[in-house]
């Protein structure tokens, strides 16, 4: 008497061999896409950080030039030729011209960053003082 057990599974796998290879290829493609995306995002965030630093410097330069211009408007002769506000160097070139009724003062205010040779911000303004008679 011989007895045979029925087989519920075939001896070989039901999945073809290409299915596991396709999974590996898809995984590698996903990995390449993720690495590429990471590289693009890293460059984008680095550029954004650089622009934020530049805008911070520009805002500070505008504030320094504005405060110097306000001091000039109050008293044109009290402005120093060069002053410092934090890391910024403020250079003021004051000139005047005498007219029949008074004196016209001009100032060119340039703000330089400590690391730059070119001005970060430049503004010019004038003030007229009449002669008190």
Short mmCIF file of C-alpha atoms in Angstrom, two decimals:
data_model
loop_
_atom_site.label_atom_id
_atom_site.label_comp_id
_atom_site.label_asym_id
_atom_site.label_seq_id
_atom_site.Cartn_x
_atom_site.Cartn_y
_atom_site.Cartn_z
CA UNK A 1 0.00 0.00 0.00
CA UNK A 2 1.39 3.20 -1.05
CA UNK A 3 0.01 6.48 -0.12
CA UNK A 4 0.77 9.77 -1.94
CA UNK A 5 0.17 13.15 -0.40
CA UNK A 6 -1.30 15.77 -2.65
CA UNK A 7 0.94 18.74 -3.38
CA UNK A 8 -0.63 22.10 -2.82
CA UNK A 9 2.34 24.03 -4.13
CA UNK A 10 4.32 23.39 -7.20
CA UNK A 11 7.96 22.55 -6.66
CA UNK A 12 9.09 25.79 -8.38
CA UNK A 13 8.09 29.30 -7.45
CA UNK A 14 4.98 30.66 -9.11
CA UNK A 15 6.64 34.05 -9.67
CA UNK A 16 8.79 34.40 -12.74
CA UNK A 17 12.43 35.42 -12.27
CA UNK A 18 11.98 38.81 -13.90
CA UNK A 19 9.62 40.02 -11.13
CA UNK A 20 12.35 40.24 -8.51
CA UNK A 21 14.73 41.89 -11.00
CA UNK A 22 12.06 44.48 -11.86
CA UNK A 23 11.63 45.28 -8.16
CA UNK A 24 15.38 45.85 -7.78
CA UNK A 25 15.47 48.10 -10.88
CA UNK A 26 12.49 50.13 -9.64
CA UNK A 27 14.13 50.49 -6.23
CA UNK A 28 17.36 51.73 -7.80
CA UNK A 29 15.47 54.23 -9.97
CA UNK A 30 13.63 55.51 -6.90
CA UNK A 31 16.95 55.86 -5.06
CA UNK A 32 18.48 57.83 -7.96
CA UNK A 33 15.43 60.12 -8.05
CA UNK A 34 15.63 60.74 -4.29
CA UNK A 35 19.36 61.53 -4.45
CA UNK A 36 18.79 63.93 -7.36
CA UNK A 37 15.94 65.65 -5.51
CA UNK A 38 18.09 65.97 -2.40
CA UNK A 39 20.88 67.60 -4.44
CA UNK A 40 18.48 70.11 -6.01
CA UNK A 41 16.88 70.99 -2.67
CA UNK A 42 20.28 71.41 -1.01
CA UNK A 43 21.39 73.88 -3.70
CA UNK A 44 18.08 75.71 -3.47
CA UNK A 45 18.30 76.09 0.32
CA UNK A 46 21.94 77.22 0.12
CA UNK A 47 21.01 79.91 -2.42
CA UNK A 48 18.11 81.04 -0.23
CA UNK A 49 20.41 81.32 2.80
CA UNK A 50 22.89 83.42 0.78
CA UNK A 51 20.15 85.77 -0.41
CA UNK A 52 18.83 86.10 3.15
CA UNK A 53 22.29 87.15 4.35
CA UNK A 54 22.58 89.70 1.53
CA UNK A 55 19.15 91.14 2.27
CA UNK A 56 20.03 91.41 5.96
CA UNK A 57 23.18 93.36 5.10
CA UNK A 58 21.25 95.61 2.69
CA UNK A 59 18.58 96.34 5.32
CA UNK A 60 21.24 97.28 7.86
CA UNK A 61 22.99 99.49 5.26
CA UNK A 62 19.75 101.31 4.42
CA UNK A 63 19.10 101.92 8.13
CA UNK A 64 22.66 103.23 8.67
CA UNK A 65 22.42 105.56 5.66
CA UNK A 66 18.99 106.75 6.79
CA UNK A 67 20.18 107.61 10.29
CA UNK A 68 23.19 109.47 8.87
CA UNK A 69 20.91 111.38 6.47
CA UNK A 70 18.67 112.35 9.39
CA UNK A 71 21.65 113.64 11.36
CA UNK A 72 22.71 115.59 8.25
CA UNK A 73 19.25 117.11 7.94
CA UNK A 74 19.42 118.24 11.56
CA UNK A 75 22.95 119.70 11.38
CA UNK A 76 24.99 119.37 8.15
CA UNK A 77 28.27 120.36 9.79
CA UNK A 78 28.11 117.64 12.48
CA UNK A 79 28.52 114.71 10.10
CA UNK A 80 31.78 112.76 10.35
CA UNK A 81 33.58 111.82 7.14
CA UNK A 82 33.71 108.17 8.23
CA UNK A 83 31.86 106.27 10.94
CA UNK A 84 31.06 102.68 11.83
CA UNK A 85 27.76 101.05 12.69
CA UNK A 86 28.36 97.42 13.57
CA UNK A 87 30.17 95.75 10.66
CA UNK A 88 29.26 98.58 8.29
CA UNK A 89 31.46 101.54 7.38
CA UNK A 90 29.55 104.74 6.58
CA UNK A 91 31.41 107.28 4.42
CA UNK A 92 29.92 110.77 4.08
CA UNK A 93 31.16 113.35 1.57
CA UNK A 94 29.74 116.74 2.58
CA UNK A 95 30.10 119.72 0.25
CA UNK A 96 28.55 123.15 0.40
CA UNK A 97 28.00 126.06 -1.91
CA UNK A 98 27.34 129.58 -0.73
CA UNK A 99 24.44 131.30 -2.43
CA UNK A 100 23.01 134.77 -2.16
CA UNK A 101 20.39 133.84 0.44
CA UNK A 102 22.24 131.14 2.35
CA UNK A 103 24.22 127.92 2.02
CA UNK A 104 23.25 124.76 0.15
CA UNK A 105 24.77 121.60 1.65
CA UNK A 106 25.08 118.33 -0.29
CA UNK A 107 26.06 114.92 1.08
CA UNK A 108 26.79 111.61 -0.61
CA UNK A 109 26.45 108.79 1.90
CA UNK A 110 27.96 105.41 0.99
CA UNK A 111 27.71 102.34 3.19
CA UNK A 112 30.32 99.60 2.82
CA UNK A 113 30.30 96.08 4.20
CA UNK A 114 33.48 95.07 6.04
CA UNK A 115 34.33 92.51 3.34
CA UNK A 116 33.37 94.50 0.24
CA UNK A 117 35.17 97.14 -1.82
CA UNK A 118 31.96 98.30 -3.52
CA UNK A 119 29.31 100.18 -1.54
CA UNK A 120 26.31 98.17 -0.43
CA UNK A 121 24.07 101.25 -0.49
CA UNK A 122 24.50 104.87 -1.59
CA UNK A 123 22.21 107.85 -1.11
CA UNK A 124 22.59 111.58 -1.78
CA UNK A 125 20.64 114.40 -0.19
CA UNK A 126 20.78 118.16 0.27
CA UNK A 127 19.84 120.79 2.81
CA UNK A 128 19.51 124.53 2.43
CA UNK A 129 20.21 126.91 5.31
CA UNK A 130 19.12 130.46 4.79
CA UNK A 131 20.99 133.38 6.25
CA UNK A 132 19.26 134.89 9.19
CA UNK A 133 19.33 138.54 8.63
#
